[in-house]
Structures are given as C-alpha cells and as structure tokens.
PDB file of C-alpha atoms in Angstrom:
ATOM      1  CA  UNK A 573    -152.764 -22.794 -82.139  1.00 74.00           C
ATOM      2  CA  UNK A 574    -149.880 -20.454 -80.820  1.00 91.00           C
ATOM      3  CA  UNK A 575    -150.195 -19.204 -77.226  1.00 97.00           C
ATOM      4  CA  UNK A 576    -152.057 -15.772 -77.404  1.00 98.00           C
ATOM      5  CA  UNK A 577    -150.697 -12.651 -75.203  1.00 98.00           C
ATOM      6  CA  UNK A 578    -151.629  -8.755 -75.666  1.00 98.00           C
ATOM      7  CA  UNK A 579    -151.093  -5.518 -74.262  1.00 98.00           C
ATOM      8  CA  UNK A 580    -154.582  -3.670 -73.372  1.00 97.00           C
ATOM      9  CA  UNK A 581    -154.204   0.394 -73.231  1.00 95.00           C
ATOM     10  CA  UNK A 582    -156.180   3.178 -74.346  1.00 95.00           C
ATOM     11  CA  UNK A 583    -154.326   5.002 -76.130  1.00 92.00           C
ATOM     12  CA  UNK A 584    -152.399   1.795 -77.513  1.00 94.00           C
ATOM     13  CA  UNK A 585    -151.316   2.596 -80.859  1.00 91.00           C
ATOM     14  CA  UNK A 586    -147.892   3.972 -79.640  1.00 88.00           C
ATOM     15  CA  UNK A 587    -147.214   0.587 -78.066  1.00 91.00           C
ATOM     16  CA  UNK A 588    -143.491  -0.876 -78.355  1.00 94.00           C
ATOM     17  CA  UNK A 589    -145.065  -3.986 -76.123  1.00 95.00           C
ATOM     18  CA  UNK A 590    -146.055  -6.044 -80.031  1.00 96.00           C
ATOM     19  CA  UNK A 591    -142.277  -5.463 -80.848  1.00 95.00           C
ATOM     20  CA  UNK A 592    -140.611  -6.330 -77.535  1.00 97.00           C
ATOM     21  CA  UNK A 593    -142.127  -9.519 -76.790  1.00 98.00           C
ATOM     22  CA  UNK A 594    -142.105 -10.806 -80.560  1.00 97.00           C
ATOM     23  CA  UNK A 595    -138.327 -10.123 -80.362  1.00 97.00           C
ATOM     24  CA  UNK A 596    -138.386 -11.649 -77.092  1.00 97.00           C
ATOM     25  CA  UNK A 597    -139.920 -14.889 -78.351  1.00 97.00           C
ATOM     26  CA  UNK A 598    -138.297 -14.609 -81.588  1.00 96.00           C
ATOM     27  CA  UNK A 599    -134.858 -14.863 -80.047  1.00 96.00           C
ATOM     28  CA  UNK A 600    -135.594 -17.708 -77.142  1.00 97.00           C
ATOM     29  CA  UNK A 601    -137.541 -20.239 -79.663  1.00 96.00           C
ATOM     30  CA  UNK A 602    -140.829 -19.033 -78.348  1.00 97.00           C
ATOM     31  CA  UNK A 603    -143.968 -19.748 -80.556  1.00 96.00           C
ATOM     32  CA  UNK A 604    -146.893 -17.089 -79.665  1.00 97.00           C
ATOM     33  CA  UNK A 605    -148.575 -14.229 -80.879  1.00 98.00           C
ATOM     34  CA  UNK A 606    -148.664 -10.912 -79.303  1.00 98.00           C
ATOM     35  CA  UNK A 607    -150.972  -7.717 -79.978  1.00 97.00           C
ATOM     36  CA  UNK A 608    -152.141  -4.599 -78.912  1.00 97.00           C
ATOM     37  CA  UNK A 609    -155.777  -3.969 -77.818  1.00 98.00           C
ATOM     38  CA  UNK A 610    -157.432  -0.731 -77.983  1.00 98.00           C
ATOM     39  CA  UNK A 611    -159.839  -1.219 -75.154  1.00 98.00           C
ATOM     40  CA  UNK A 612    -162.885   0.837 -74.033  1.00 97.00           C
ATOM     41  CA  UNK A 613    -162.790   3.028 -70.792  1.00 94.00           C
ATOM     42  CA  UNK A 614    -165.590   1.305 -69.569  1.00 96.00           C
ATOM     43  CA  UNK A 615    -164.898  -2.150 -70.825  1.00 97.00           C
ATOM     44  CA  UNK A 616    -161.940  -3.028 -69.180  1.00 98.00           C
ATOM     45  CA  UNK A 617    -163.230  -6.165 -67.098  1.00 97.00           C
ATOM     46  CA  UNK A 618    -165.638  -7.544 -69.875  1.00 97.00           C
ATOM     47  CA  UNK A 619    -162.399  -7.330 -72.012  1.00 98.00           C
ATOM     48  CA  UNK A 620    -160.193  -9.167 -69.889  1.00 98.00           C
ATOM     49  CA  UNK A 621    -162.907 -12.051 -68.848  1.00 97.00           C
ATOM     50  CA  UNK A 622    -163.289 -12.847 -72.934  1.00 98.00           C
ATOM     51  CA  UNK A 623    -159.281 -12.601 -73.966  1.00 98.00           C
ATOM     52  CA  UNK A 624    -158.717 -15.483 -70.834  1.00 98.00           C
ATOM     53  CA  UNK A 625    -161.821 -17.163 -71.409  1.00 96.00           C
ATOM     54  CA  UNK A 626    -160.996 -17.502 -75.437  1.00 96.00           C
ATOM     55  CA  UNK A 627    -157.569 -18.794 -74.267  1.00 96.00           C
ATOM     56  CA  UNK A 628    -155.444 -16.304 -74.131  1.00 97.00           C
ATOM     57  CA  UNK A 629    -152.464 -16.825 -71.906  1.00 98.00           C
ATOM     58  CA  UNK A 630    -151.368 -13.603 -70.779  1.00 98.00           C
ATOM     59  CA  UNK A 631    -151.823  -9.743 -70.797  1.00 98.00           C
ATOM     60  CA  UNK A 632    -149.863  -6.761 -70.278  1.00 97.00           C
ATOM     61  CA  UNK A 633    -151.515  -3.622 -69.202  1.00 96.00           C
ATOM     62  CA  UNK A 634    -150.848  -0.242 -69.398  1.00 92.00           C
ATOM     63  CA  UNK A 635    -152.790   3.370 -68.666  1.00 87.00           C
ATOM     64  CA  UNK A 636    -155.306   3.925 -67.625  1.00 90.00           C
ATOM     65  CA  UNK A 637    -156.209   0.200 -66.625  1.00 93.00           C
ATOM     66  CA  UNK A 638    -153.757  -0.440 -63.777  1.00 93.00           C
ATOM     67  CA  UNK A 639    -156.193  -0.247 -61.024  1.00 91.00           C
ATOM     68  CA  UNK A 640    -158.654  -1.699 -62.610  1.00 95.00           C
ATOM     69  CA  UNK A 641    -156.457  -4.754 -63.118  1.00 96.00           C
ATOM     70  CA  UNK A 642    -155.291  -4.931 -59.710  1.00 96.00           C
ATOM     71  CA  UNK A 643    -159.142  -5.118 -58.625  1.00 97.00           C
ATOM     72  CA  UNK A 644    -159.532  -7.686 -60.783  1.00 97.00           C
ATOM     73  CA  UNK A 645    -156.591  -9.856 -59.731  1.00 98.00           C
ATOM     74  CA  UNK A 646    -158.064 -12.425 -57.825  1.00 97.00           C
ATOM     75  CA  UNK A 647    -154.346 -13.083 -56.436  1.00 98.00           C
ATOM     76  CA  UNK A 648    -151.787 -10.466 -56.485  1.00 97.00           C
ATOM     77  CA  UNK A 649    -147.927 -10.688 -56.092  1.00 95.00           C
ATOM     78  CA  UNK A 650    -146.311  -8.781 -52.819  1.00 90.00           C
ATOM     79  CA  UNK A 651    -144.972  -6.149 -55.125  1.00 88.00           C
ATOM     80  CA  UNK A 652    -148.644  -5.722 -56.842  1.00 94.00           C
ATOM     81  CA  UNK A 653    -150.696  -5.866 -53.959  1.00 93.00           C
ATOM     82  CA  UNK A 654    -148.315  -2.281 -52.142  1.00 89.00           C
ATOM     83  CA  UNK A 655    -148.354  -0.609 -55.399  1.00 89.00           C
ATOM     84  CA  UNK A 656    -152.031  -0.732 -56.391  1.00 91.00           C
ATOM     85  CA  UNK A 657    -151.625  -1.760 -59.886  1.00 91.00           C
ATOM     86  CA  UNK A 658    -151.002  -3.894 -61.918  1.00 95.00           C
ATOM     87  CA  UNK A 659    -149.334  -4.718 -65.336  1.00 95.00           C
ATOM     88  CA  UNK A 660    -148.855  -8.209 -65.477  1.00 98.00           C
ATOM     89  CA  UNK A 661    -152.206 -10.628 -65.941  1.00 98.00           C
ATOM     90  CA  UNK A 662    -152.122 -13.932 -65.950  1.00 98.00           C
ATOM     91  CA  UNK A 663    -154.111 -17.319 -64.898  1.00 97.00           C
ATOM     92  CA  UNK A 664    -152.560 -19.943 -62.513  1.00 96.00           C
ATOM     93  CA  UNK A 665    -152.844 -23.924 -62.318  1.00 93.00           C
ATOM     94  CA  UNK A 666    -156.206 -23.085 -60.295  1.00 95.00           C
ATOM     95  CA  UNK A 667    -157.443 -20.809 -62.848  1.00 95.00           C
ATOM     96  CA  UNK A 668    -157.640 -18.038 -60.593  1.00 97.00           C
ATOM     97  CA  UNK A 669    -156.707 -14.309 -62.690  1.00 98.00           C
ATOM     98  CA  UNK A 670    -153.064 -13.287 -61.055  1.00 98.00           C
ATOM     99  CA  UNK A 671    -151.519  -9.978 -60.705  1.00 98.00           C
ATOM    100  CA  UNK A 672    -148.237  -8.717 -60.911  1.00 97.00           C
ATOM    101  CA  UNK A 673    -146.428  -5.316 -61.075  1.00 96.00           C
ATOM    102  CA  UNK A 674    -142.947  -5.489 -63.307  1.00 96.00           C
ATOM    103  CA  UNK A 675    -142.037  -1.702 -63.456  1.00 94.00           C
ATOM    104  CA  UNK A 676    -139.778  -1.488 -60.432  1.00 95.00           C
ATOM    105  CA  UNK A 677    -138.173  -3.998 -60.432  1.00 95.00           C
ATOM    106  CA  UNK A 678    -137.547  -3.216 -64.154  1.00 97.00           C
ATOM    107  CA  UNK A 679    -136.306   0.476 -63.621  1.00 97.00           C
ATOM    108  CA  UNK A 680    -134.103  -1.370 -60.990  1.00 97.00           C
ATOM    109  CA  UNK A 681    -132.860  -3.723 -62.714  1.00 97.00           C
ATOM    110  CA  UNK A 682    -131.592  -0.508 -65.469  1.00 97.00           C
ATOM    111  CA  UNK A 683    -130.282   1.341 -63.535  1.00 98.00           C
ATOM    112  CA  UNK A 684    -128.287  -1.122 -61.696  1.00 97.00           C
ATOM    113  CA  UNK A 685    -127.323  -4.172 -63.940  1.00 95.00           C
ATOM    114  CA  UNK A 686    -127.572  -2.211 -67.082  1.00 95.00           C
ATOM    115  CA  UNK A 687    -125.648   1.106 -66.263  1.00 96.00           C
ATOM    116  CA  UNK A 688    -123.913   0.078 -63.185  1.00 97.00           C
ATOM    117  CA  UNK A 689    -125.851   2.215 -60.745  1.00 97.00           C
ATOM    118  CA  UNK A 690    -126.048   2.186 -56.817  1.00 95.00           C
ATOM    119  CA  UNK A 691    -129.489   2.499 -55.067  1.00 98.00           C
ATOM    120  CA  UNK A 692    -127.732   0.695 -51.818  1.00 97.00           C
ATOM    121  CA  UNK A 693    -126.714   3.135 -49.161  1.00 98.00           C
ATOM    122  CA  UNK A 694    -127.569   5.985 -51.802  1.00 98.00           C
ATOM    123  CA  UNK A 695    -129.849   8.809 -50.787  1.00 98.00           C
ATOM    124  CA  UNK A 696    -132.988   8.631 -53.235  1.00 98.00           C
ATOM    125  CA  UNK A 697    -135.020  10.827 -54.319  1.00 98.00           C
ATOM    126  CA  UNK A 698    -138.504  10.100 -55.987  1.00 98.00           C
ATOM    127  CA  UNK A 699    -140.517  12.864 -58.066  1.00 97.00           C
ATOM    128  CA  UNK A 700    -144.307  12.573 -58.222  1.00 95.00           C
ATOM    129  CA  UNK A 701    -147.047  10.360 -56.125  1.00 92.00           C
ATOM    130  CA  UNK A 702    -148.978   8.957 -58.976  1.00 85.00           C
ATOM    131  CA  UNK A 703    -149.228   5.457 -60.357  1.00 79.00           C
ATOM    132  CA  UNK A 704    -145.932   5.002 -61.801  1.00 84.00           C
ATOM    133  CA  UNK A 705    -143.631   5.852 -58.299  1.00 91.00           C
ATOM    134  CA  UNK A 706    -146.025   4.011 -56.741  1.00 89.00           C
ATOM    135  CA  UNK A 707    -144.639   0.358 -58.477  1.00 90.00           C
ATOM    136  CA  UNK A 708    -141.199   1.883 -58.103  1.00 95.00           C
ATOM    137  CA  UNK A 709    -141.188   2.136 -54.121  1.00 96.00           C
ATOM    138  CA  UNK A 710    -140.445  -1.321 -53.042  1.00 95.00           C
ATOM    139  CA  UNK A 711    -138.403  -2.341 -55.473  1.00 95.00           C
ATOM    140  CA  UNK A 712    -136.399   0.998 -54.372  1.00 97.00           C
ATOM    141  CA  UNK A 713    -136.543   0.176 -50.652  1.00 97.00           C
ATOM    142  CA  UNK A 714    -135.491  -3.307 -51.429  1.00 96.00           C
ATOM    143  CA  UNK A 715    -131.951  -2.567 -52.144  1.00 97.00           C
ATOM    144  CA  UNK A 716    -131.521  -0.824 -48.865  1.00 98.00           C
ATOM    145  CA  UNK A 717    -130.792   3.041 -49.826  1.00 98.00           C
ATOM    146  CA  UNK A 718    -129.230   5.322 -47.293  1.00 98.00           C
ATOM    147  CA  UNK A 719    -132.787   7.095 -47.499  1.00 97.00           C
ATOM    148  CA  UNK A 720    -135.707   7.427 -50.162  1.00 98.00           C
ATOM    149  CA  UNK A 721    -137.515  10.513 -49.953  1.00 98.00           C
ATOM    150  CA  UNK A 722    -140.880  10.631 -52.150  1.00 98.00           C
ATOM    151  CA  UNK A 723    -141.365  14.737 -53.470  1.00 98.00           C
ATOM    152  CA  UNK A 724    -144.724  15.892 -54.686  1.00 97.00           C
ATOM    153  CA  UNK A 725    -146.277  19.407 -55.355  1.00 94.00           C
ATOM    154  CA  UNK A 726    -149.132  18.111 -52.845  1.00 96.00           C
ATOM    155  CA  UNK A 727    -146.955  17.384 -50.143  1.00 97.00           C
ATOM    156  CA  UNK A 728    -150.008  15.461 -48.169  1.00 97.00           C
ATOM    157  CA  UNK A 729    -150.076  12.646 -51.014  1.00 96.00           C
ATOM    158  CA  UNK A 730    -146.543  11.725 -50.710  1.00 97.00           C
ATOM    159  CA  UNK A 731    -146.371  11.626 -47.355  1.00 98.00           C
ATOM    160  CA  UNK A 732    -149.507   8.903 -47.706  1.00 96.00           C
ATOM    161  CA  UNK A 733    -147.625   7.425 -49.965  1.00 95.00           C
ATOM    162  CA  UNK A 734    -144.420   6.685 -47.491  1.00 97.00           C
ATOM    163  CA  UNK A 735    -146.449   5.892 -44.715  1.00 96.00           C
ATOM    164  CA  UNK A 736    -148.120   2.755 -47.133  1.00 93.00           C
ATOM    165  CA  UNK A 737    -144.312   1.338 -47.193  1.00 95.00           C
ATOM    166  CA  UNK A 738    -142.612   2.763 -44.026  1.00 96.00           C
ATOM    167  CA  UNK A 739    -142.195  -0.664 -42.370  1.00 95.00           C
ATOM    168  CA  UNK A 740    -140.022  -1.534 -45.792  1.00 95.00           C
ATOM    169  CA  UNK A 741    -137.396   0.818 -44.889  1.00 96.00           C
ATOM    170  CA  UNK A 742    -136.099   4.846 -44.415  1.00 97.00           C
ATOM    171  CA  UNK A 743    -138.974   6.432 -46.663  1.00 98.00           C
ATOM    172  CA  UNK A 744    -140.578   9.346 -46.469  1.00 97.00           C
ATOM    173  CA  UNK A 745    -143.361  12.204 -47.891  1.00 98.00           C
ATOM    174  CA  UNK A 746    -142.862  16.020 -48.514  1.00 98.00           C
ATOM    175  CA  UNK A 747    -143.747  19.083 -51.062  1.00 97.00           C
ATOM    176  CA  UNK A 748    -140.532  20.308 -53.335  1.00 97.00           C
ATOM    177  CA  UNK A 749    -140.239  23.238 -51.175  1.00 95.00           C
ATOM    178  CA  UNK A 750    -139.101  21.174 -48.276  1.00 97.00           C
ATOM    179  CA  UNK A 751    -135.763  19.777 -50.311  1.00 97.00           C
ATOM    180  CA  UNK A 752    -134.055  22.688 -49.576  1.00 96.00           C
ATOM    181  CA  UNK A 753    -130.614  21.848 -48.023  1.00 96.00           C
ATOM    182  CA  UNK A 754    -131.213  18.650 -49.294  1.00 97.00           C
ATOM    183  CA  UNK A 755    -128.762  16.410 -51.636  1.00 97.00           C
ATOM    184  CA  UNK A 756    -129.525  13.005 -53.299  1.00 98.00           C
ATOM    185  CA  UNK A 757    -127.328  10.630 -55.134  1.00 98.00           C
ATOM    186  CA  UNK A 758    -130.181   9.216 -57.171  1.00 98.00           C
ATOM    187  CA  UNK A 759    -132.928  11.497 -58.364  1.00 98.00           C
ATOM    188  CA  UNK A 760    -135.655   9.750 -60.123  1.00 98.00           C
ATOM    189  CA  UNK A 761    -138.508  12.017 -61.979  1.00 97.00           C
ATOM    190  CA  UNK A 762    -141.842   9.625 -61.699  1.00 94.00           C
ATOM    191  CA  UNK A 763    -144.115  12.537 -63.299  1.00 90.00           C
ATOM    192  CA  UNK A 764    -145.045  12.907 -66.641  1.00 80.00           C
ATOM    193  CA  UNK A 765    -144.532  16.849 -66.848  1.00 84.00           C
ATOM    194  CA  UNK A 766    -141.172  16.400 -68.378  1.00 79.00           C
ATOM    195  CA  UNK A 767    -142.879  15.258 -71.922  1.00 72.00           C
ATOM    196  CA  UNK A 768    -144.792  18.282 -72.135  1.00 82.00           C
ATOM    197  CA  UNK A 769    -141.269  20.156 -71.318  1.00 87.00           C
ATOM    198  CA  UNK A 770    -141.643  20.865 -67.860  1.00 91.00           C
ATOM    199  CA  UNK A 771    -139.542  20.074 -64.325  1.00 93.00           C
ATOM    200  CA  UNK A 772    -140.922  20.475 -60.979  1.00 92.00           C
ATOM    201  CA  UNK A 773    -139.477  22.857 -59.356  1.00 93.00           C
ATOM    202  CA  UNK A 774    -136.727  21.826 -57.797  1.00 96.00           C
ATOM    203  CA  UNK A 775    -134.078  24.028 -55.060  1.00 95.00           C
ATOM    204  CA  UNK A 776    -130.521  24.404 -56.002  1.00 93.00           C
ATOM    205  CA  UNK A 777    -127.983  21.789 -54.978  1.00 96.00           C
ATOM    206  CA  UNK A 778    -130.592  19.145 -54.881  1.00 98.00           C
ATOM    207  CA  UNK A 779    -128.179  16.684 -57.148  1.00 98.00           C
ATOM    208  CA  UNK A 780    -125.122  15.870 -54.805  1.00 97.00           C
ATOM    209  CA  UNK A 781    -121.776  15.882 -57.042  1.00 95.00           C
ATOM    210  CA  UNK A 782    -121.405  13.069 -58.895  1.00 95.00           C
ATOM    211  CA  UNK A 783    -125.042  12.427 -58.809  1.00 98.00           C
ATOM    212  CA  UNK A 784    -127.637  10.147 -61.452  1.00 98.00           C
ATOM    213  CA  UNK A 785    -130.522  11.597 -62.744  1.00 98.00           C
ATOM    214  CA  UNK A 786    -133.244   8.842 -64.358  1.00 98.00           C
ATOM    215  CA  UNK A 787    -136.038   9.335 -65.965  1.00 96.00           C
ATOM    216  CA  UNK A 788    -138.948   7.052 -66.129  1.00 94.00           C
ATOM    217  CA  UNK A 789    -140.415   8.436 -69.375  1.00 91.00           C
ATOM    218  CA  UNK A 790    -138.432   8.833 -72.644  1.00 89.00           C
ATOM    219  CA  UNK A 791    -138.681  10.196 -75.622  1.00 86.00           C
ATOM    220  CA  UNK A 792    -136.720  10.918 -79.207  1.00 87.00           C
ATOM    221  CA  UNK A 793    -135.264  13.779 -77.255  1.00 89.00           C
ATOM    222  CA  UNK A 794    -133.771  14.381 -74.321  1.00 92.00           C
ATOM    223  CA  UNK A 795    -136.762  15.283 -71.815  1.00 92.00           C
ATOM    224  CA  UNK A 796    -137.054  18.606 -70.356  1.00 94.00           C
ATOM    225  CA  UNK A 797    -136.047  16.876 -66.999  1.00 96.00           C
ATOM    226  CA  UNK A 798    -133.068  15.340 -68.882  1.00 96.00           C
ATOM    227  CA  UNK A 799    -132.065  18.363 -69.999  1.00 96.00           C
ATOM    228  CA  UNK A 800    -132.394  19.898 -66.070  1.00 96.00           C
ATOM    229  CA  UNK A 801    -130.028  17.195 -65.441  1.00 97.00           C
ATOM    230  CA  UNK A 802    -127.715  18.137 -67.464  1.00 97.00           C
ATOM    231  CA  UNK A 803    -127.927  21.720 -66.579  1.00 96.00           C
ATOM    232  CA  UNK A 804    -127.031  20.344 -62.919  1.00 96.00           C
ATOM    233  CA  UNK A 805    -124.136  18.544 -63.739  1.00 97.00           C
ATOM    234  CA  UNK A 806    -124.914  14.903 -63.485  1.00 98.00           C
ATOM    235  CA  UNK A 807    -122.651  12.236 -63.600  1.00 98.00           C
ATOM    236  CA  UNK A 808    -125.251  10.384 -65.920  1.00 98.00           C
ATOM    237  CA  UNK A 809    -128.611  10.775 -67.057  1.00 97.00           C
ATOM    238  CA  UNK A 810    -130.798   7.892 -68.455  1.00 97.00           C
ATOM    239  CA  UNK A 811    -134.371   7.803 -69.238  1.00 95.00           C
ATOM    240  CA  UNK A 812    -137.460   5.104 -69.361  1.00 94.00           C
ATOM    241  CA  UNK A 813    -136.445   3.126 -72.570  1.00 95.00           C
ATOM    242  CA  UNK A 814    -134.183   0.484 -70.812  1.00 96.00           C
ATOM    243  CA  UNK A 815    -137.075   0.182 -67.823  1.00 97.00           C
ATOM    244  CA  UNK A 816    -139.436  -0.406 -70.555  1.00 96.00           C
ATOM    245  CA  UNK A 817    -137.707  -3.353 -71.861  1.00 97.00           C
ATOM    246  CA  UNK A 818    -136.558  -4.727 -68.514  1.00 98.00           C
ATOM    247  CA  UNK A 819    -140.403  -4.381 -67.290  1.00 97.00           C
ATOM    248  CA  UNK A 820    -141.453  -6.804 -70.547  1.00 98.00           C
ATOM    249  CA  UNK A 821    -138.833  -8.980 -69.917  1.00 98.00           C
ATOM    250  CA  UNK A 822    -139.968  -9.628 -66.524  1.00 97.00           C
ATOM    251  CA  UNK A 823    -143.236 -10.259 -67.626  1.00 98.00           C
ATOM    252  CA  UNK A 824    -141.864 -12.607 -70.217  1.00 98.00           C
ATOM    253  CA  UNK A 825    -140.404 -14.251 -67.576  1.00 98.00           C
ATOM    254  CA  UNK A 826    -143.375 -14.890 -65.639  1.00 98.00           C
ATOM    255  CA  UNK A 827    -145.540 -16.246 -68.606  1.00 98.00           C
ATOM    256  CA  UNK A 828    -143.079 -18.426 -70.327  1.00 97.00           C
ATOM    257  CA  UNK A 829    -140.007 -19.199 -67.605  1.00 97.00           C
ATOM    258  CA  UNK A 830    -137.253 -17.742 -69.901  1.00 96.00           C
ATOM    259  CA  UNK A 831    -135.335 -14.460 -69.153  1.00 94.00           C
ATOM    260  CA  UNK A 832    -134.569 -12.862 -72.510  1.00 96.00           C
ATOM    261  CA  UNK A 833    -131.595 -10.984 -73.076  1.00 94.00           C
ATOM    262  CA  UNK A 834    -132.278  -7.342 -73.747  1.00 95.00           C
ATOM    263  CA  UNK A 835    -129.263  -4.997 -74.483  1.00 91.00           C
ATOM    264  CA  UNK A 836    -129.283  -5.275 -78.193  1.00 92.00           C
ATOM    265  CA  UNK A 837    -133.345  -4.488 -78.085  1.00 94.00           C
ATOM    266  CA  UNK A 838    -132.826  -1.543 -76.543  1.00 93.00           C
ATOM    267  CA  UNK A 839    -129.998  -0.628 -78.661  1.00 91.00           C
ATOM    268  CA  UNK A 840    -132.319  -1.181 -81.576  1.00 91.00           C
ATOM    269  CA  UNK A 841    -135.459   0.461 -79.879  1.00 92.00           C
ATOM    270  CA  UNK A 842    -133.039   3.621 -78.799  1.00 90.00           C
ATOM    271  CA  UNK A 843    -132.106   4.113 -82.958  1.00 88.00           C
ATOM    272  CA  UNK A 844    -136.046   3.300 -83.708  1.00 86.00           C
ATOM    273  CA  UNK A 845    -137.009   6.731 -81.940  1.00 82.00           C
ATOM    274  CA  UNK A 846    -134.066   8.775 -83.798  1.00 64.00           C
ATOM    275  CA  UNK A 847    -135.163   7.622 -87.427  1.00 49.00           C
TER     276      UNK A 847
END
C-alpha cells in the first residue's frame, strides 16, 4: 500500500495542496497518495488521531485548524512552537505527533531564491497580526533585516506580537497611523483584506524608491494590494503563489527527505488561475 498524506481544511475544495505534492512525487520517483479532507469544525483532533492511527504518514493543514494542530503536536519544531500554528503533521521514530510551521520559511525562500530579493539589512515591513504573519516573523528576523516593523489596525496586538520574538532581533508593534515618516524596502501585506479588494490604510511614502511589495495571498488578478503597489511605484510586486509552493515543498521535504524542484510548478499553477 502507497504511503498516505492529506491536506485537512474547511473550506478545502479550493485546495492546490492534491496537485502540488502529486507533482512533487510524480517528478522525484515518489510512490504515495495525497488528498484533501473536508473536516468538521469540531472534529479536528478525532480526525487527525484516525488518519495516523489508519497509517497515514503525513498531513498538511490549513484554516482554520492551525492552532488546533499546534495543541495537538506533542513535539513542535522552534519555528512552530513561536508562531502558534502549525501546518506540517507528522509522527516520529517514537511515535510521538510532530509539528512544524513551513510558511515562512517558504515566503522566504520566494522572495529571496526565487526573485532575487533582500530581507538582510532591509527595513521590513509586516501588514496584519493574525495567523499567517505570525509563521512569517522568524523566518523574517532570521535573515537579519535592518528592522522589521509589524503594522496592525489594533496597534496593541502587534505590539504583542513583537514582544513574543524581540530577543530574535530589531522587531517591533504599532497601528498604520504611526508609519508616517516611515519608509520600508520590503512591505509584506499578511491580511486577507486585499481579496475582498481592500488595503489598509497606509501614509504616503511608506514604499522607499526602489522598494518590493509581496503579497501573501494571490489570486487570478492582481490583488487590490497589488494593485496599491503598483500605484506606489514598486520596483516589483509578487504575490502568495510561489510561497505556496515553496511552503509544500518544505513539507515534502520533511516527510520524504527530497527537495523538489518547483519553478516549472509554479509556472504551470500561475497559467492554471488565468484559464
């Protein structure tokens, strides 16, 4: 019997994670099965307990079950354990249920290796507090920016939120009001208000010339922060779909020990969304 893996979600239907990792294994001589898993709200745990128990090898997770798998996690990487979710599920040699968070290092990984970026001795800047900047942050802090500053329309959450990784490096919390006079090399929307065509609101001269703009959603279309971006002049302005891919490949890697190759998939992934 093939190795079994899945993505758990709810919603899950909109899943690329079936396609991804099938490519993945298609194109590294991997034999296993991957599928998504609509999963109840409130059966999150008894869901996960039966896929490993039945012998599944590995899951994936994605909203709204991040926390939830990170309390589950019996162990939980470095990386997992400061963000406070997890999206990487596995079982060790001891049989204990492991945790791991791929996103950052993922987005990192994009913007740097795939599009030639600089995060070192750049001067960040984060959008949102939720979930998603919260795997981003270390990852971030890791390749030693100039500064990261986390922005949020409740100014008290981000500010909790740099305080949890202050000792990592120059990080720190305030409300969008308080970028005024402010410019960042790297600005980095981690809300989801772009998809529904809005941008927080954001002073003038808050992109330094020549800056990036990333965002960690994507979409057919340019998103409405994508489309800010362009309004300000960036240098270059990327979206989610490459720290989608780079995310599943490090979770590839930590199931199977191979690192796929992923250019051409998100090449093909990037003329999926346009057909």
């Amino acid at each position: 019997m093939m190795d079994r893996y899945a993505v758990f979600g709810n919603p899950i239907a909109h899943s690329k994670s079936p396609q991804i990792h099938r490519r993945f294994a298609s194109e590294n001589g991997q034999e296993l099965t991957y599928d998504a898993v609509l999963v109840p709200e409130d059966g999150f745990a008894v869901a996960v307990d039966d896929f490993f128990t039945r012998g599944g090898k590995g899951l994936n997770i994605t909203v709204p079950f991040k926390q939830q798998a990170w309390a589950a996690a019996q162990w939980r990487s470095p990386a997992a354990e400061l963000a406070g979710a997890v999206n990487t599920l596995y079982r060790d040699a001891q049989g204990r249920l492991c945790g791991d968070n791929t996103d950052g290092i993922g987005m990192v990984r994009d913007i740097v290796q795939n599009h030639g970026g600089r995060v070192r001795d750049a001067r960040v800047l984060l959008l949102g507090a939720g979930g998603a900047v919260r795997g981003v942050v270390q990852p971030l802090l890791e390749q030693q920016p100039q500064q990261l500053v986390i922005a949020n329309r409740t100014p008290g959450k981000a500010t909790e939120l740099a305080g949890l990784f202050a000792e990592l490096g120059p990080v720190q919390g305030c409300g969008f009001a308080d970028l005024a006079g402010q410019s960042f090399d790297l600005i980095i929307n981690g809300t989801a208000a772009s998809l529904q065509g809005e941008v927080p609101p954001l002073p003038a001269g808050v992109l330094a010339a020549d800056g990036w703009c990333y965002d960690m959603m994507y979409s057919a279309q340019v998103t409405a922060f994508g489309r800010w971006a362009q309004q300000q002049g960036a240098a270059k302005v990327l979206d989610g779909l490459g720290m989608l891919v780079e995310q599943a490949a490090e979770s590839f890697h930590i199931w199977r020990g191979v690192k796929p190759g992923t250019r051409s998939l998100v090449d093909s992934l990037r003329d999926s969304l346009t057909d």
